[in-house]
Short mmCIF file of N, CA and C in Angstrom, two decimals:
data_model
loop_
_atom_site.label_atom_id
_atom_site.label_comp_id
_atom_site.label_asym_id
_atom_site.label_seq_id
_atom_site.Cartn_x
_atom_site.Cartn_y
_atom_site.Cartn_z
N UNK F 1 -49.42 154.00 102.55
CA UNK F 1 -48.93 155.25 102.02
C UNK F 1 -49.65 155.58 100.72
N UNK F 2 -49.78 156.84 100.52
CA UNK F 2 -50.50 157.07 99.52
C UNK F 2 -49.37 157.66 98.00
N UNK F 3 -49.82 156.52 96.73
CA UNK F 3 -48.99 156.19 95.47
C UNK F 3 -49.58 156.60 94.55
N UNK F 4 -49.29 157.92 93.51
CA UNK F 4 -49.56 158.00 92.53
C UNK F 4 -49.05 156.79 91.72
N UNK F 5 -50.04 155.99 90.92
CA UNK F 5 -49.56 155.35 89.70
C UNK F 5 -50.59 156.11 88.77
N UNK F 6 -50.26 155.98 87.09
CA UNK F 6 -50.69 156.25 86.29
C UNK F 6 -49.96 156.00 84.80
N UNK F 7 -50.66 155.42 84.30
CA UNK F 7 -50.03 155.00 82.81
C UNK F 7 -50.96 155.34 81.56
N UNK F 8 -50.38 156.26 80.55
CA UNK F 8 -50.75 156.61 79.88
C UNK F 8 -50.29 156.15 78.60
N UNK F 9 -51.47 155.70 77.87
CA UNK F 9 -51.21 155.47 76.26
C UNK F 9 -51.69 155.62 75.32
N UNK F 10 -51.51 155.84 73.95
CA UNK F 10 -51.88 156.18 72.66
C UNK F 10 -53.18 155.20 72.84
N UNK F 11 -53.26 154.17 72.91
CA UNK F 11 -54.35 153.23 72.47
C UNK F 11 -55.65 153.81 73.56
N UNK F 12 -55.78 153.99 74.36
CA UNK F 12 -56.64 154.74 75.54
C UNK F 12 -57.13 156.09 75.48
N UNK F 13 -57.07 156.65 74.20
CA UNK F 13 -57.16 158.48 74.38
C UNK F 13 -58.38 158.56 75.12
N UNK F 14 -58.94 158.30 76.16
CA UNK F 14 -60.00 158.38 77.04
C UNK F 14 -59.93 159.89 77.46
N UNK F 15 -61.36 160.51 77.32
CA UNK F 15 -60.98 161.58 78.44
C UNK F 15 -62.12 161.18 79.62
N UNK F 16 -61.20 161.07 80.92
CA UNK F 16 -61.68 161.03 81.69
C UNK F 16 -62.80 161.88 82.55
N UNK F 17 -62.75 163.13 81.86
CA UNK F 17 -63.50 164.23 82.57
C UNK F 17 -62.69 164.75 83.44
N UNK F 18 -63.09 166.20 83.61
CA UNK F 18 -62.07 167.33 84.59
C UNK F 18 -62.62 166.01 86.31
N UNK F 19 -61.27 165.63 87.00
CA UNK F 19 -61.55 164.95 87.78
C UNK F 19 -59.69 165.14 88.51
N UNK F 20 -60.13 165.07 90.21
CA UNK F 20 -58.95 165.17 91.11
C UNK F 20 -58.71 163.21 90.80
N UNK F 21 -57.23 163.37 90.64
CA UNK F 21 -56.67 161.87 90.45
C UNK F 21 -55.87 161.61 92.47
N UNK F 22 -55.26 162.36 92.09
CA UNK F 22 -54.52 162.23 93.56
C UNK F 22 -53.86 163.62 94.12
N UNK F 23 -53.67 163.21 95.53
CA UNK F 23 -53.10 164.60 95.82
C UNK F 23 -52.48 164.02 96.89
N UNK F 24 -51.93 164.63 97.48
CA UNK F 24 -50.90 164.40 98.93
C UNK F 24 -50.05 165.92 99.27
N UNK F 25 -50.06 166.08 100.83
CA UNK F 25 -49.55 167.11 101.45
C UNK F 25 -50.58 168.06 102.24
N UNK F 26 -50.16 169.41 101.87
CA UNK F 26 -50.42 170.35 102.46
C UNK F 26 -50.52 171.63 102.01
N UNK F 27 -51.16 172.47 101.72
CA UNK F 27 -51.06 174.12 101.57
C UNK F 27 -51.79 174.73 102.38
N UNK F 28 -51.04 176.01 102.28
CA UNK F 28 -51.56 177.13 103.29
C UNK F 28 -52.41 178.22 102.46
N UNK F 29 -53.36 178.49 102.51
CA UNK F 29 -54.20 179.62 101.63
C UNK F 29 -55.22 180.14 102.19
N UNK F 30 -54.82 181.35 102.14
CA UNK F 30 -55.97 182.15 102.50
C UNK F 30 -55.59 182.20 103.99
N UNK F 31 -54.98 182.14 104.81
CA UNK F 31 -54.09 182.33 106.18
C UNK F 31 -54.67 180.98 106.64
N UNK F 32 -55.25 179.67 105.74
CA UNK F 32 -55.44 178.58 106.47
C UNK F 32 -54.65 177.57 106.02
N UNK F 33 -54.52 176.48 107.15
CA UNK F 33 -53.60 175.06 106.80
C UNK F 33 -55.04 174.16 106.38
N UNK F 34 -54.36 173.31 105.16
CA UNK F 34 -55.34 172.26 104.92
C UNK F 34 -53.87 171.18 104.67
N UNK F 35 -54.66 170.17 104.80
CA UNK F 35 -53.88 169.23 104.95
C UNK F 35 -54.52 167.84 104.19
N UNK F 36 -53.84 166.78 103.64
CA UNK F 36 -54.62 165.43 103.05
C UNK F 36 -56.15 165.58 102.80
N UNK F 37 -56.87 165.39 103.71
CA UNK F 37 -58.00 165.48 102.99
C UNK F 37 -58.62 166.53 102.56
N UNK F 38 -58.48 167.46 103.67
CA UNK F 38 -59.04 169.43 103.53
C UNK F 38 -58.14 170.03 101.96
N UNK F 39 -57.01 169.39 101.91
CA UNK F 39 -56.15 169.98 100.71
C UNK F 39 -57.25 168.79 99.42
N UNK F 40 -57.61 168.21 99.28
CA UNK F 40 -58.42 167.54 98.68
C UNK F 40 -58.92 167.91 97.93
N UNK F 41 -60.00 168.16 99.09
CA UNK F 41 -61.52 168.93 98.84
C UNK F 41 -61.14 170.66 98.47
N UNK F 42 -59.93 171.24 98.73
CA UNK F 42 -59.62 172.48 98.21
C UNK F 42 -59.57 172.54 97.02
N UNK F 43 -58.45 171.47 96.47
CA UNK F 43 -57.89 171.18 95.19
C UNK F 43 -59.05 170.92 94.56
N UNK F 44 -60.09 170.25 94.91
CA UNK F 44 -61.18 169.48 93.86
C UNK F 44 -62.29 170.97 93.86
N UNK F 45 -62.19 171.73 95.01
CA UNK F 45 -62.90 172.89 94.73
C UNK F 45 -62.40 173.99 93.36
N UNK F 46 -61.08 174.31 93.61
CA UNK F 46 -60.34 175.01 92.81
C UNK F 46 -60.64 174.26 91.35
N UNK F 47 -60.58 172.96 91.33
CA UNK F 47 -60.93 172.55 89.85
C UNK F 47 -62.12 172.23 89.24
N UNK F 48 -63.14 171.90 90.02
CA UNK F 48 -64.52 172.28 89.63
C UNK F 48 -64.79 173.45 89.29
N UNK F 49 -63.78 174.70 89.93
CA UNK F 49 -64.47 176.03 89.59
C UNK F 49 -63.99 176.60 87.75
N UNK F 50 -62.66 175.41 87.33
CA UNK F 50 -61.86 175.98 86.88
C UNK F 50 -60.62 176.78 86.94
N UNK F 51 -60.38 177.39 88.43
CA UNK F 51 -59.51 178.34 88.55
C UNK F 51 -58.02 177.27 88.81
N UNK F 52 -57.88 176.43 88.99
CA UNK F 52 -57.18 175.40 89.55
C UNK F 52 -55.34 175.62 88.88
N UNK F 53 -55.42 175.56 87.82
CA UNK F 53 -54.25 175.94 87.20
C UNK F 53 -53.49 177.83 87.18
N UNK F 54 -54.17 178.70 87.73
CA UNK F 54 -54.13 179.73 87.96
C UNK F 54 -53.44 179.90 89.14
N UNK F 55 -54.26 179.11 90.09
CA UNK F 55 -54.16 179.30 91.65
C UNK F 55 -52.74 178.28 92.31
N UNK F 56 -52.75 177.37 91.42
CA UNK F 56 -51.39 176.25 91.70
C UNK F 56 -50.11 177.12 92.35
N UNK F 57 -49.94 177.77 91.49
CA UNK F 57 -48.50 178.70 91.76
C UNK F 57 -49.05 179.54 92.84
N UNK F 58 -49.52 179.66 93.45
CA UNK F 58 -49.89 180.61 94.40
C UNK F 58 -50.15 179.65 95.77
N UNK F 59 -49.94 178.37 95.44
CA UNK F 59 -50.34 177.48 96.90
C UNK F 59 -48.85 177.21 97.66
N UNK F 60 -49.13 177.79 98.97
CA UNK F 60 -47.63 177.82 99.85
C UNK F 60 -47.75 176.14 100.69
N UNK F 61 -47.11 175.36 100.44
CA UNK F 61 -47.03 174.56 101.06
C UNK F 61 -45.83 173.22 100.68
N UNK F 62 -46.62 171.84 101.26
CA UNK F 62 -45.15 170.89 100.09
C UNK F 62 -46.82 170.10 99.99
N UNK F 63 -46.66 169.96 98.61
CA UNK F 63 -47.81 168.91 98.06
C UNK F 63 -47.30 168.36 96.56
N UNK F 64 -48.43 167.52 96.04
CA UNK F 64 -48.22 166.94 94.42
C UNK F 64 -49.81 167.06 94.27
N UNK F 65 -50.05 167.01 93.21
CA UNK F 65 -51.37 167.20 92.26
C UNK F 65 -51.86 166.27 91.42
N UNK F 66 -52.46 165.15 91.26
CA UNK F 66 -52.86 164.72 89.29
C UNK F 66 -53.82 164.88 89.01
N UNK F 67 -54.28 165.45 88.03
CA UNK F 67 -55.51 165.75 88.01
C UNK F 67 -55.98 165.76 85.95
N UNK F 68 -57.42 165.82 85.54
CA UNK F 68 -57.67 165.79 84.14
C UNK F 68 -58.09 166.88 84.40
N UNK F 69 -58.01 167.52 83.60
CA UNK F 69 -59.29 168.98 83.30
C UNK F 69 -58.61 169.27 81.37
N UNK F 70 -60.08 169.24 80.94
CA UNK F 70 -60.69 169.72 79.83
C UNK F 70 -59.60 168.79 78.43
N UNK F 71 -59.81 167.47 79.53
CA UNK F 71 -58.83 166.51 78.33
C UNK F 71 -57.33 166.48 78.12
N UNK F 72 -56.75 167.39 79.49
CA UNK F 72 -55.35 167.32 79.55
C UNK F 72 -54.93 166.77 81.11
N UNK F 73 -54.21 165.67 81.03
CA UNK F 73 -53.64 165.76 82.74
C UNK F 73 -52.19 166.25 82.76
N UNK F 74 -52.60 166.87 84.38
CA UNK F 74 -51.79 167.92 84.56
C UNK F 74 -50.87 166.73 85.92
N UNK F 75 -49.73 167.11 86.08
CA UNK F 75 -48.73 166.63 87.83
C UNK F 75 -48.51 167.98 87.96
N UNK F 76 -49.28 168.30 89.37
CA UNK F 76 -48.59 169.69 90.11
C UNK F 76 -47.42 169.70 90.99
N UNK F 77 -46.25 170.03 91.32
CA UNK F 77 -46.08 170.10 92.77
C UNK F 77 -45.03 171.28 92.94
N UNK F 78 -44.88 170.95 94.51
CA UNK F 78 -44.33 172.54 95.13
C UNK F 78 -43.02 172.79 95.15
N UNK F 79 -42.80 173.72 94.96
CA UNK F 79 -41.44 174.73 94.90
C UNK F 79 -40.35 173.79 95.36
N UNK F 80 -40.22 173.21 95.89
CA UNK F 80 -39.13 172.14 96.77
C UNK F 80 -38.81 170.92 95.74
N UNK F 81 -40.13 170.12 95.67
CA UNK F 81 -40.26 168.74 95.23
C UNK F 81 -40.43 167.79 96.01
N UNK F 82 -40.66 168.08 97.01
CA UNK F 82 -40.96 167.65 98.64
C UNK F 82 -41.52 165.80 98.41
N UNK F 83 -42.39 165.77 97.33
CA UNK F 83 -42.69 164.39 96.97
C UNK F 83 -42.14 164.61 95.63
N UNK F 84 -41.19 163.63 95.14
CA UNK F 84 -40.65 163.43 93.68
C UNK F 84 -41.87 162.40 92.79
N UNK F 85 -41.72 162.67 91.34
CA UNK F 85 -42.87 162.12 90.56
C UNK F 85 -41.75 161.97 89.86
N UNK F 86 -41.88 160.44 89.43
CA UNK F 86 -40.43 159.59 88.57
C UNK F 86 -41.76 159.34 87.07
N UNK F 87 -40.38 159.46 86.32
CA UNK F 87 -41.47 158.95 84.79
C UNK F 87 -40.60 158.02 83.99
N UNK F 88 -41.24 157.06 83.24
CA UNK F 88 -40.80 156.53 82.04
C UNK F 88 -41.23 156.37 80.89
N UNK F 89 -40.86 156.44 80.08
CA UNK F 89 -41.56 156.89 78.62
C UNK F 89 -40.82 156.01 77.63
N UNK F 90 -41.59 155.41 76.72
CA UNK F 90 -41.55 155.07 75.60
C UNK F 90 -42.47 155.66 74.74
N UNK F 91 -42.37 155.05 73.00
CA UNK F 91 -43.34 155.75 72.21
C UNK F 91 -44.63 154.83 72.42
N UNK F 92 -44.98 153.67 73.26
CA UNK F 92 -46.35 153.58 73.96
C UNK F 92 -46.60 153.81 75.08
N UNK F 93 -46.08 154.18 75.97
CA UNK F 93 -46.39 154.36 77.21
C UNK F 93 -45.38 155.25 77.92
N UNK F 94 -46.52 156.09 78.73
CA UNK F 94 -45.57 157.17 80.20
C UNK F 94 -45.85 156.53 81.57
N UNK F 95 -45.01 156.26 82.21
CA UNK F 95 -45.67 155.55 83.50
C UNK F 95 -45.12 157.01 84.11
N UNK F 96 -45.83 157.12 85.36
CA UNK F 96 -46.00 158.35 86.17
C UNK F 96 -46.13 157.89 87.80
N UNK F 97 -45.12 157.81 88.71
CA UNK F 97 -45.86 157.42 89.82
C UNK F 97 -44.59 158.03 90.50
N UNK F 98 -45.05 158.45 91.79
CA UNK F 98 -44.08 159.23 93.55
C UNK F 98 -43.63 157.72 93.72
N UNK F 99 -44.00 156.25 93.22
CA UNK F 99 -42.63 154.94 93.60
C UNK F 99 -41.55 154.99 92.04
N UNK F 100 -40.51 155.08 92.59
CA UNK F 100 -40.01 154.83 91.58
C UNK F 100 -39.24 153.33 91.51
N UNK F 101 -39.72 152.32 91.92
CA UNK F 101 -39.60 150.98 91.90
C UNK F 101 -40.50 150.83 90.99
N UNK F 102 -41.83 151.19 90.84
CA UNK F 102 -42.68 150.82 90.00
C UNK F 102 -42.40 151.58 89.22
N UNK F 103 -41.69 152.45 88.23
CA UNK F 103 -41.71 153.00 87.56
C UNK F 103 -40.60 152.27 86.56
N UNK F 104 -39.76 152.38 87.61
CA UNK F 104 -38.57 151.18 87.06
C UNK F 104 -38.54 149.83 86.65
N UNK F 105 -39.61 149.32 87.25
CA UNK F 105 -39.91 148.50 86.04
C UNK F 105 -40.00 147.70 85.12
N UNK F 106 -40.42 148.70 84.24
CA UNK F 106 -40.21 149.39 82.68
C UNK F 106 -38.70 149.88 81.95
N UNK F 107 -37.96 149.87 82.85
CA UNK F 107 -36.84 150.50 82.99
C UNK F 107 -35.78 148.79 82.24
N UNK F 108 -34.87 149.83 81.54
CA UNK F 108 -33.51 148.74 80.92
C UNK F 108 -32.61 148.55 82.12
N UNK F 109 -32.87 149.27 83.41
CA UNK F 109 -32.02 149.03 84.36
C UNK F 109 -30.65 149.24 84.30
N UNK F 110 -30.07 149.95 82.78
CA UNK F 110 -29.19 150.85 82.54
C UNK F 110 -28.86 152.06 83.32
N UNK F 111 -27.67 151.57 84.26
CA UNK F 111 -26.93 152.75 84.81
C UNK F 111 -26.21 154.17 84.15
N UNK F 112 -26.71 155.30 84.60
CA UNK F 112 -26.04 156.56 84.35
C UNK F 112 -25.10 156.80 84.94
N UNK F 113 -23.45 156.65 84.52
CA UNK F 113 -22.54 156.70 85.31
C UNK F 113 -22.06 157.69 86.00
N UNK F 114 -22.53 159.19 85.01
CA UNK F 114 -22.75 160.55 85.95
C UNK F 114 -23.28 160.96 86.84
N UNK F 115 -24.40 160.39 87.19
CA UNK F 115 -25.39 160.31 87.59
C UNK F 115 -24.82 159.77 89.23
N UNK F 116 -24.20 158.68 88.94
CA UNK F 116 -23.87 157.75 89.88
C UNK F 116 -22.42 158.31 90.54
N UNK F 117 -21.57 159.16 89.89
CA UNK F 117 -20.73 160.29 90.29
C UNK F 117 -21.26 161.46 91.57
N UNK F 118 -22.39 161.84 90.65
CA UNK F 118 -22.96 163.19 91.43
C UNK F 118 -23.71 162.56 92.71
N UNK F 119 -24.06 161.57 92.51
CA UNK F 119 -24.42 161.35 93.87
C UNK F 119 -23.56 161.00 95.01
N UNK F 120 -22.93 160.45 94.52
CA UNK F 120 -21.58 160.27 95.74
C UNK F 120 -21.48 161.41 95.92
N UNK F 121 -20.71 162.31 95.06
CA UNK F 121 -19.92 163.71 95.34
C UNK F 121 -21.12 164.86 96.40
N UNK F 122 -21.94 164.66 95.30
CA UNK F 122 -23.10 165.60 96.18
C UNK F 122 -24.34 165.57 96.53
N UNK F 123 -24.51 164.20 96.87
CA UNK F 123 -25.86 163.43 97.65
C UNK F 123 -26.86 162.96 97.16
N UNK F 124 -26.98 163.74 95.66
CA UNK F 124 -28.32 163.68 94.74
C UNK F 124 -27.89 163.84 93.27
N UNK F 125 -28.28 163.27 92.40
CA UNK F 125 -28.44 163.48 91.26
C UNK F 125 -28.88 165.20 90.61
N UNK F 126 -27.60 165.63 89.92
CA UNK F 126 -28.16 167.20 89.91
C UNK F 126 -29.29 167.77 88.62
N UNK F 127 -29.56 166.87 88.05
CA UNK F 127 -30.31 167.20 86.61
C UNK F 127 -31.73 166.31 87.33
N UNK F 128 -32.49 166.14 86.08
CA UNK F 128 -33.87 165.47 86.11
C UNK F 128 -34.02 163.78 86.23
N UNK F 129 -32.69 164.00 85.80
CA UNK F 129 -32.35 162.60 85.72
C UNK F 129 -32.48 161.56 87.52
N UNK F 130 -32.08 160.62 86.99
CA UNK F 130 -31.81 159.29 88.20
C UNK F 130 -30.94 158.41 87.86
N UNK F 131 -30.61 157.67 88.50
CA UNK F 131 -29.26 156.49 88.69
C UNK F 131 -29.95 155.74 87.68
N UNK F 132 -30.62 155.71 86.85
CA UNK F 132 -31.14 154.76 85.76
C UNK F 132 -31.42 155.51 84.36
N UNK F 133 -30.69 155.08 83.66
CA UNK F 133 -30.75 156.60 82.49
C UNK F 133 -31.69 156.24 81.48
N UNK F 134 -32.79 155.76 81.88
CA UNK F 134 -34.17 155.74 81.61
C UNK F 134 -35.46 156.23 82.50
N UNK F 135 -34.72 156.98 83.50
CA UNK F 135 -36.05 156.76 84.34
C UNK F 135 -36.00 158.13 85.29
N UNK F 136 -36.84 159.01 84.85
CA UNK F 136 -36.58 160.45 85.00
C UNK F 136 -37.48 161.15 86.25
N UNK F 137 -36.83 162.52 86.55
CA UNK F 137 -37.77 162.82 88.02
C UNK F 137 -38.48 164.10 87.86
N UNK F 138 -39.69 164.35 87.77
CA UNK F 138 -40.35 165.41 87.19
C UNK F 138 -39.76 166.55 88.02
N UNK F 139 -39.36 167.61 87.24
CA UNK F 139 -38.71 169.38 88.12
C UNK F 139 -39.90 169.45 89.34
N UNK F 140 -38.78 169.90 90.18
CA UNK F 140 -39.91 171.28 91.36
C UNK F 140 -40.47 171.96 90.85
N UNK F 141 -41.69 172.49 91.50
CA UNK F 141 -42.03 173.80 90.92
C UNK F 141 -42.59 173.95 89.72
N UNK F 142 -43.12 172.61 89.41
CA UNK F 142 -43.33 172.32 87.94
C UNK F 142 -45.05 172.01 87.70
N UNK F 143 -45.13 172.42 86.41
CA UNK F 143 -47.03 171.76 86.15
C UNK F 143 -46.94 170.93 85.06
N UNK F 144 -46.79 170.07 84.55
CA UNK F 144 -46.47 169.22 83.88
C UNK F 144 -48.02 168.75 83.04
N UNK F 145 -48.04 168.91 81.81
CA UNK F 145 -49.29 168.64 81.07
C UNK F 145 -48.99 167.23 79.99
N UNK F 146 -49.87 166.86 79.93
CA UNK F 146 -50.23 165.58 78.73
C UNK F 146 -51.15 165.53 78.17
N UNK F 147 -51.57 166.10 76.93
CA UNK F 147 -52.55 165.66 76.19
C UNK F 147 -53.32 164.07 76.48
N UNK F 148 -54.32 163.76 76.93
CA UNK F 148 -55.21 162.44 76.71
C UNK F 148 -55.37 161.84 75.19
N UNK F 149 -55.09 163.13 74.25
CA UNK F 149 -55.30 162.64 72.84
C UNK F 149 -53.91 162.57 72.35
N UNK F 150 -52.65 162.67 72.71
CA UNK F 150 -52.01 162.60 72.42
C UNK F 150 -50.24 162.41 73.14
N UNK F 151 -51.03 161.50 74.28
CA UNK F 151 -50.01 161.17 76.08
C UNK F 151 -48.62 160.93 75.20
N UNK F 152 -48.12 160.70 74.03
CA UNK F 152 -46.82 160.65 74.34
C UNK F 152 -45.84 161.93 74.29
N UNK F 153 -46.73 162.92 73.55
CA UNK F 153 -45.80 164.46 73.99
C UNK F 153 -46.51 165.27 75.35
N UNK F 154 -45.41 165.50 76.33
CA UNK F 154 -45.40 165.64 77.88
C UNK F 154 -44.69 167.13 77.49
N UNK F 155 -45.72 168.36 78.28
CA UNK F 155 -45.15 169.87 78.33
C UNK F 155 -44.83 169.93 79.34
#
């Protein structure tokens, strides 16, 4: 199966160069289906050209995104959340990965007892949160940025 991991830290301000990290799914554009690899090579087209962050919101499908461009990484994904992206953060490190076993971790393994309410009552956790009140689930519909020079503040 294919796993975003990614860990970001102060000590590493690397910029990697505008570069596709991972992707998974599907969009429809332009009246065509691309899929895993064709959504790929779309995504890596769209961001070589630059237009990539423009065009995101405009891709109909269920996918996730990671990607660097111009010294910031970005997590894309679609309107749904179709693949969830779990995070944990301290003031050295963001871990970033679709497992949230590996994300956890890192994790105090401290239960959110609301958390653990709403899911009984209504199947899912209703905030950003998770059953671990350290260990968070990036929004739908969301583009999520990190400075490389400065990974511990997340827009």
């Amino acid at each position: 199966m294919n796993t975003l991991k990614l860990i970001l830290t102060p000590d590493k301000p690397d910029n990697p160069g505008d570069q596709l990290m991972f992707s998974r799914g599907y969009v429809i554009w332009e009246g065509k289906m691309y899929v895993d690899e064709a959504f790929h090579s779309l995504a890596e087209k769209h961001l070589s050209n630059g237009t990539i962050l423009d065009l995101i919101p405009s891709y109909n499908g269920n996918f996730i995104l990671a990607f660097c461009l111009k010294g910031t990484y970005h997590i894309a994904n679609d309107r749904w959340g179709i693949y969830p992206v779990y995070y944990w953060k301290s003031d050295r490190e963001i871990r970033l990965s679709t497992d949230w076993k590996w994300v956890a971790e890192k994790s105090t393994r401290k239960y959110r007892a609301h958390s653990l309410v709403e899911s009984l009552a209504f199947g899912h956790v209703m905030d950003q949160g998770t059953l671990l009140e350290d260990v968070f689930e990036l929004q739908a519909a969301s583009i999520n940025s990190i400075s490389a020079r400065a990974p511990m503040q997340m827009e």
